[in-house]
PDB file of C-alpha atoms in Angstrom:
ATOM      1  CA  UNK A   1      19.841  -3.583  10.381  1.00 48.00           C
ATOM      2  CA  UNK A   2      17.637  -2.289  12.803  1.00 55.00           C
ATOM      3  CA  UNK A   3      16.035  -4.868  15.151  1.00 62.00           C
ATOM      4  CA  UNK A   4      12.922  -2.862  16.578  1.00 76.00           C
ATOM      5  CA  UNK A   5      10.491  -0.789  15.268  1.00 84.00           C
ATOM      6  CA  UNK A   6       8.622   1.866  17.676  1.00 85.00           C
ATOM      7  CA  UNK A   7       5.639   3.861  16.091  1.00 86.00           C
ATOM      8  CA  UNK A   8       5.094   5.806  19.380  1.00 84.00           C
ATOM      9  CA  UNK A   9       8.369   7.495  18.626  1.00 87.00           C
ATOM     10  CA  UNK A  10       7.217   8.694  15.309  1.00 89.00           C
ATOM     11  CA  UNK A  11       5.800  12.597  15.030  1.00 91.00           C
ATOM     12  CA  UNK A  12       2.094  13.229  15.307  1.00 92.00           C
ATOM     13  CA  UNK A  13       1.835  15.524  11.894  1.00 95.00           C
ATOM     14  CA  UNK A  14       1.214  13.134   9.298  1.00 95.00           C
ATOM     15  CA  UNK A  15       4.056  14.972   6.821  1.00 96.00           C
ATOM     16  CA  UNK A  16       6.376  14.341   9.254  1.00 96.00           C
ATOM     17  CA  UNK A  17       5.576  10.713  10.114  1.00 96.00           C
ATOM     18  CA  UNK A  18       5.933   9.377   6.874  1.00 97.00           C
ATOM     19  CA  UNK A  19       9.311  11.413   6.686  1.00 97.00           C
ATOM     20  CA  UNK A  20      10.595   9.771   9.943  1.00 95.00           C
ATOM     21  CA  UNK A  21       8.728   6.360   8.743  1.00 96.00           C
ATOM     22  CA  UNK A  22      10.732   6.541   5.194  1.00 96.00           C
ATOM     23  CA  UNK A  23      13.876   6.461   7.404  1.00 95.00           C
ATOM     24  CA  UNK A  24      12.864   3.810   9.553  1.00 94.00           C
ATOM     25  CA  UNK A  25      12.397   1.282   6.771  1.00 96.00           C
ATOM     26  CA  UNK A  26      15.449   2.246   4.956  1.00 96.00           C
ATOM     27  CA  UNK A  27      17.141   1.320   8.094  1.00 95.00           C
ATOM     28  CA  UNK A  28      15.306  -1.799   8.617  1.00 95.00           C
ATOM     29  CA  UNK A  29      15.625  -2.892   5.237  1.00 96.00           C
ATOM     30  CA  UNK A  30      19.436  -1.861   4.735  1.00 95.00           C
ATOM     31  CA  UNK A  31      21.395  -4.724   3.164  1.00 95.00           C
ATOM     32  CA  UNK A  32      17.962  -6.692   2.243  1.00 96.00           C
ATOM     33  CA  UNK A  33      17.676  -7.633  -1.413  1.00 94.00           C
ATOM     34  CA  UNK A  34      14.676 -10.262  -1.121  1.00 96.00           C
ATOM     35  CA  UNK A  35      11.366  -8.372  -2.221  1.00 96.00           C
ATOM     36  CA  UNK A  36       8.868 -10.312  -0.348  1.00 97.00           C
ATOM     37  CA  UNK A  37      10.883  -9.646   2.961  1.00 97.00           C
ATOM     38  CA  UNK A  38      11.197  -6.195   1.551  1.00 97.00           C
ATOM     39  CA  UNK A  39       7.012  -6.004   0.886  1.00 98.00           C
ATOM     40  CA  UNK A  40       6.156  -7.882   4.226  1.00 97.00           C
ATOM     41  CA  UNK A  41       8.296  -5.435   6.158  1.00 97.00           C
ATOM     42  CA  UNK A  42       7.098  -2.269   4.421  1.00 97.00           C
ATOM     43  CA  UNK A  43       3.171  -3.596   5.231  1.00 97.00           C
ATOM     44  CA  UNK A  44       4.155  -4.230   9.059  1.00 96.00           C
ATOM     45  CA  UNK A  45       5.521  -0.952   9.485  1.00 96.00           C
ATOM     46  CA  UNK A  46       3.400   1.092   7.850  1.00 96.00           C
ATOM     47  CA  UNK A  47       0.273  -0.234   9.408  1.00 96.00           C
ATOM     48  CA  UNK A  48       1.303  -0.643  12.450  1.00 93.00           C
ATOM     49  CA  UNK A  49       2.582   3.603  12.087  1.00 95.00           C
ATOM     50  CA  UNK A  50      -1.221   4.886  11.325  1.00 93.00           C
ATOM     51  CA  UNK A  51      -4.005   4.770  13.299  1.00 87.00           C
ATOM     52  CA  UNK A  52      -6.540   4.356  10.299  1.00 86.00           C
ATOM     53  CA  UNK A  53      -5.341   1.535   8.601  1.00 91.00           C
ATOM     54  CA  UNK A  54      -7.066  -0.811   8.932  1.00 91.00           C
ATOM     55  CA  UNK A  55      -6.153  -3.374   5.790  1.00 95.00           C
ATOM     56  CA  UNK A  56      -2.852  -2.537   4.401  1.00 97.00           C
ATOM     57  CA  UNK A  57      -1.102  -4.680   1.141  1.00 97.00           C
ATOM     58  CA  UNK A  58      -0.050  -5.357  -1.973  1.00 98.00           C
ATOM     59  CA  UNK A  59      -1.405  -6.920  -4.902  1.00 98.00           C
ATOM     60  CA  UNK A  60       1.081  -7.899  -7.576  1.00 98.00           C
ATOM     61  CA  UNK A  61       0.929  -8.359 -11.380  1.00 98.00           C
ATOM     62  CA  UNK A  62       1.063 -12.253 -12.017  1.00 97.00           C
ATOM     63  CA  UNK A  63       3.892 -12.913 -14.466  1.00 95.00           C
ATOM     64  CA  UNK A  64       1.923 -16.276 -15.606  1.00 97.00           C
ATOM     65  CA  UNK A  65      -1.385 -13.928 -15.810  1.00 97.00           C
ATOM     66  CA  UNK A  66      -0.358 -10.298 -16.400  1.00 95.00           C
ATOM     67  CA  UNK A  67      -3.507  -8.862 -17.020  1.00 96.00           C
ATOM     68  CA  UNK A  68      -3.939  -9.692 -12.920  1.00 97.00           C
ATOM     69  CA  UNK A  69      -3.206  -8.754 -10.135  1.00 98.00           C
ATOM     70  CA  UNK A  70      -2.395 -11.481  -7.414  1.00 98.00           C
ATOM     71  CA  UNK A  71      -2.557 -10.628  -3.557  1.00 97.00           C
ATOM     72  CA  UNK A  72       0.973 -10.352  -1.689  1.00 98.00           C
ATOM     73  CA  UNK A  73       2.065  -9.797   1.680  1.00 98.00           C
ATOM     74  CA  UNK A  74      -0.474  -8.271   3.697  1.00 97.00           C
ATOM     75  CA  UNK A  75      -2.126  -7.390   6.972  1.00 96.00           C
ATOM     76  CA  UNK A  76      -5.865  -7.518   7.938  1.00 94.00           C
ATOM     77  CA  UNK A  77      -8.621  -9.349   7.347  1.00 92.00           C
ATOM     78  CA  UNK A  78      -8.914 -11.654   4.000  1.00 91.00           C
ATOM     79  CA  UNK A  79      -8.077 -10.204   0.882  1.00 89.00           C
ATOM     80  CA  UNK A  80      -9.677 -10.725  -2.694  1.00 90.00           C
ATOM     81  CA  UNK A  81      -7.032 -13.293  -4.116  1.00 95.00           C
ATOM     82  CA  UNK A  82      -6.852 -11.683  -7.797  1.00 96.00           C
ATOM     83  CA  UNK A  83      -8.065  -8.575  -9.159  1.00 96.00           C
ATOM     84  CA  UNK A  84      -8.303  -7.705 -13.003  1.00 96.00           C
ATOM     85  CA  UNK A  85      -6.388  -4.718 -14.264  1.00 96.00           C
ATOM     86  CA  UNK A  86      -8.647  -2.215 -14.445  1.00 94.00           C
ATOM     87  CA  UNK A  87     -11.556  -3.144 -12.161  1.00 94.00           C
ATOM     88  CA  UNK A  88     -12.192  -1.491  -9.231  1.00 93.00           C
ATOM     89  CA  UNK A  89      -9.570   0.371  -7.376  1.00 95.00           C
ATOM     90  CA  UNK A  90      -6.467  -1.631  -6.875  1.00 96.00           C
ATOM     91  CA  UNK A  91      -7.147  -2.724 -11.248  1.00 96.00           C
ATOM     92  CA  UNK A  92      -7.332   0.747 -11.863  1.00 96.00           C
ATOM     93  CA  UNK A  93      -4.793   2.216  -9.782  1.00 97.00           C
ATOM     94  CA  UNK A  94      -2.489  -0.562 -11.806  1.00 97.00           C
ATOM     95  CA  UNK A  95      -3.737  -0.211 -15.073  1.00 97.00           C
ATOM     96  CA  UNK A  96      -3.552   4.041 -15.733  1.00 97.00           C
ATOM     97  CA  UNK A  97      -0.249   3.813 -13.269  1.00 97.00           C
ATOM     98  CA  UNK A  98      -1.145   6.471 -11.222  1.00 97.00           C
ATOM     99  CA  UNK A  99      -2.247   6.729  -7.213  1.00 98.00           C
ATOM    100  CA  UNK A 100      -6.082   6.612  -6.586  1.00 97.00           C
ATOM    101  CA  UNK A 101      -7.400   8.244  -3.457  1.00 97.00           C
ATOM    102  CA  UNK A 102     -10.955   7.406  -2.336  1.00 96.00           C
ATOM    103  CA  UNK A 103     -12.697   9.065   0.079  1.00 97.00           C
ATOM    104  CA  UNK A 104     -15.645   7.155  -0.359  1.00 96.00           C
ATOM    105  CA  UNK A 105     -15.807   3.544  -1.671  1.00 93.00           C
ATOM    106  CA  UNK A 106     -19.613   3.441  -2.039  1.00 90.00           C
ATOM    107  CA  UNK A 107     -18.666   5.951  -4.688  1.00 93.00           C
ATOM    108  CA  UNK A 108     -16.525   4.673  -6.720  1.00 89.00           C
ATOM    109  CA  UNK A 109     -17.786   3.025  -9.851  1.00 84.00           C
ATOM    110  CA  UNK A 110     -17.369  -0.595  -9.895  1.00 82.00           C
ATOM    111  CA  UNK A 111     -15.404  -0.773  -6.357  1.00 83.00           C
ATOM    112  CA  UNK A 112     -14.679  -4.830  -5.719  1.00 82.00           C
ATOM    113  CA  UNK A 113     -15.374  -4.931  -1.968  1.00 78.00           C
ATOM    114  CA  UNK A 114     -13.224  -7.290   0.005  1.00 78.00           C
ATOM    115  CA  UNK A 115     -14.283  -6.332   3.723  1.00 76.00           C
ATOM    116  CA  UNK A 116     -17.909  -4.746   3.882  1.00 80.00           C
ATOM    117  CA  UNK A 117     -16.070  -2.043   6.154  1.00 86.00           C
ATOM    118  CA  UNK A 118     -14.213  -0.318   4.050  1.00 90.00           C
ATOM    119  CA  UNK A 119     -14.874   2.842   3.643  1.00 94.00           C
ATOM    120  CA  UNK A 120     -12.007   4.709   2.207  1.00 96.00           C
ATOM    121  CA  UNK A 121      -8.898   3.743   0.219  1.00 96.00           C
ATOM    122  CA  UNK A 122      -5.813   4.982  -0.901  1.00 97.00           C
ATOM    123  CA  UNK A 123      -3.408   3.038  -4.377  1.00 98.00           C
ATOM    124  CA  UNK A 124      -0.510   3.492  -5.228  1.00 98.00           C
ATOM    125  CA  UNK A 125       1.270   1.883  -8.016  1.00 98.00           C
ATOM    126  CA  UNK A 126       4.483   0.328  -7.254  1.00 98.00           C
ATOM    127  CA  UNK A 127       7.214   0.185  -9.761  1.00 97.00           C
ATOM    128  CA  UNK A 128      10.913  -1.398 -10.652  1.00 95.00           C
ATOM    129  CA  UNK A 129      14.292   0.736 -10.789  1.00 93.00           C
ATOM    130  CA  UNK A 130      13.331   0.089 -14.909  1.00 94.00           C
ATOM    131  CA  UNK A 131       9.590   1.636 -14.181  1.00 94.00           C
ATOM    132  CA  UNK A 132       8.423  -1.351 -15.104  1.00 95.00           C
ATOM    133  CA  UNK A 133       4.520  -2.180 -12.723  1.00 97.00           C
ATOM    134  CA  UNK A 134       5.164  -4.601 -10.238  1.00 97.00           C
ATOM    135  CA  UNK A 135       1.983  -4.145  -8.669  1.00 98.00           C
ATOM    136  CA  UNK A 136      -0.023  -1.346  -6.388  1.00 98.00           C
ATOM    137  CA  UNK A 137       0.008  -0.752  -2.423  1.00 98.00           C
ATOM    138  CA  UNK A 138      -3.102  -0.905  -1.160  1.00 97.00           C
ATOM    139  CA  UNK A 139      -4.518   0.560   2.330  1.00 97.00           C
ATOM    140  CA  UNK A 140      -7.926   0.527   3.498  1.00 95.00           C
ATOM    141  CA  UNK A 141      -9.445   2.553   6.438  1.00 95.00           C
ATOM    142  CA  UNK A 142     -13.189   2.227   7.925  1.00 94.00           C
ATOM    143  CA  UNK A 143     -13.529   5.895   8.159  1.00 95.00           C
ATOM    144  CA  UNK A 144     -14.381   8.207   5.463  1.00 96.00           C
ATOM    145  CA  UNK A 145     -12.218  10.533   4.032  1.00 97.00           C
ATOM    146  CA  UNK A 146      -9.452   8.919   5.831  1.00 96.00           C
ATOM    147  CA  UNK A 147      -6.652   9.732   2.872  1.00 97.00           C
ATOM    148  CA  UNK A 148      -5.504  12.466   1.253  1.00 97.00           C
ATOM    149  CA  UNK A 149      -2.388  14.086  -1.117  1.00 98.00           C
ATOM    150  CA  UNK A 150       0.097  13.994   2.519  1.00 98.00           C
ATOM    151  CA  UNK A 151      -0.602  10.381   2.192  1.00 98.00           C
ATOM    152  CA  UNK A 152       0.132  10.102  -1.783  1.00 98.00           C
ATOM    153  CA  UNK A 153       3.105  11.699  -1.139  1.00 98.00           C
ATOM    154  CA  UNK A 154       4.131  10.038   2.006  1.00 98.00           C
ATOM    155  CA  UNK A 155       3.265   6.227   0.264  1.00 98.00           C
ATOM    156  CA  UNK A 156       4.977   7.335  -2.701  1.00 98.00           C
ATOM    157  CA  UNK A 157       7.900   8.355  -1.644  1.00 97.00           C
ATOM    158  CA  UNK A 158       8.278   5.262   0.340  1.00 98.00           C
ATOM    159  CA  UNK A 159       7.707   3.124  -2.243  1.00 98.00           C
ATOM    160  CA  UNK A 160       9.964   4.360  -4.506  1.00 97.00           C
ATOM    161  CA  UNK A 161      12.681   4.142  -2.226  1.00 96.00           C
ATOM    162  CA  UNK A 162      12.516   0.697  -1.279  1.00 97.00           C
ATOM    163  CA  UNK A 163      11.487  -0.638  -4.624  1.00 96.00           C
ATOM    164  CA  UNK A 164      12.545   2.123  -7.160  1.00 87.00           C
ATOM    165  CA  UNK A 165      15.758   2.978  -6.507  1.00 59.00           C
TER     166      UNK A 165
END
């Protein structure tokens, strides 16, 4: 297992970093089967890797309340605590099971804001080796526009990999 984690190292071009940041946490993580040391390590790393993250997380589908989602490990400020599948961005995200990029949260129809300075987000749903949802990533930045399909792609891959596969 690797014991350090430098995100100065890392390559400026956003493709690339989430390529080199992919490796990192499959080295980290190597031999680690526990899921909430697996979730709390993939939230460190990634927002400590990009500049405009500012709140960076996952919200997980209860078991006792599926129709929710219930706020994991994270970094930032305070989270909402549960969000309804299918209500604002993190609820849909979960509920059609498919990324949601946001360049502008003002925007978005029915957007739950948790910190007032939010201004862009980025969701992607997170699922089991079976496909079954276990819940969505979510990052936050407080500049517009901050997101985009190298970041779907980068996120996605990652996820997959460490909870997918």
């Amino acid at each position: 297992m690797a014991e350090s984690f430098d995100p100065t190292a890392l390559p400026a071009a956003k493709a690339a970093r989430y390529a080199a940041l992919a490796e990192e946490i499959a080295a980290v993580l190597e031999g680690e089967s526990n899921i909430v040391a697996r979730q709390a390590t993939v939230v460190s790393m990634l927002a400590n890797a990009f500049e405009p993250y500012f709140w960076t997380g996952f919200y997980l589908v209860d078991p006792a309340k599926p129709e929710e989602l219930v706020i994991g490990p994270y970094q930032g400020t305070l989270g909402c605590l549960r969000i309804a599948l299918g209500r604002g961005v993190c609820g849909t995200a979960a509920a059609e099971r498919r990324t949601v990029i946001v360049p502008d949260v003002d925007a978005f129809p029915g957007h739950i804001a948790c910190d007032s300075r939010s201004k862009s987000e980025i969701v992607v749903p997170v699922f089991d080796a079976a496909r079954a949802l276990l819940g969505v990533f979510d990052v936050d930045s407080t500049e517009l526009a901050a997101f985009d399909e190298t970041d779907a792609a980068g996120l996605e891959r990652i996820l997959r990999a460490t909870f997918g596969a």
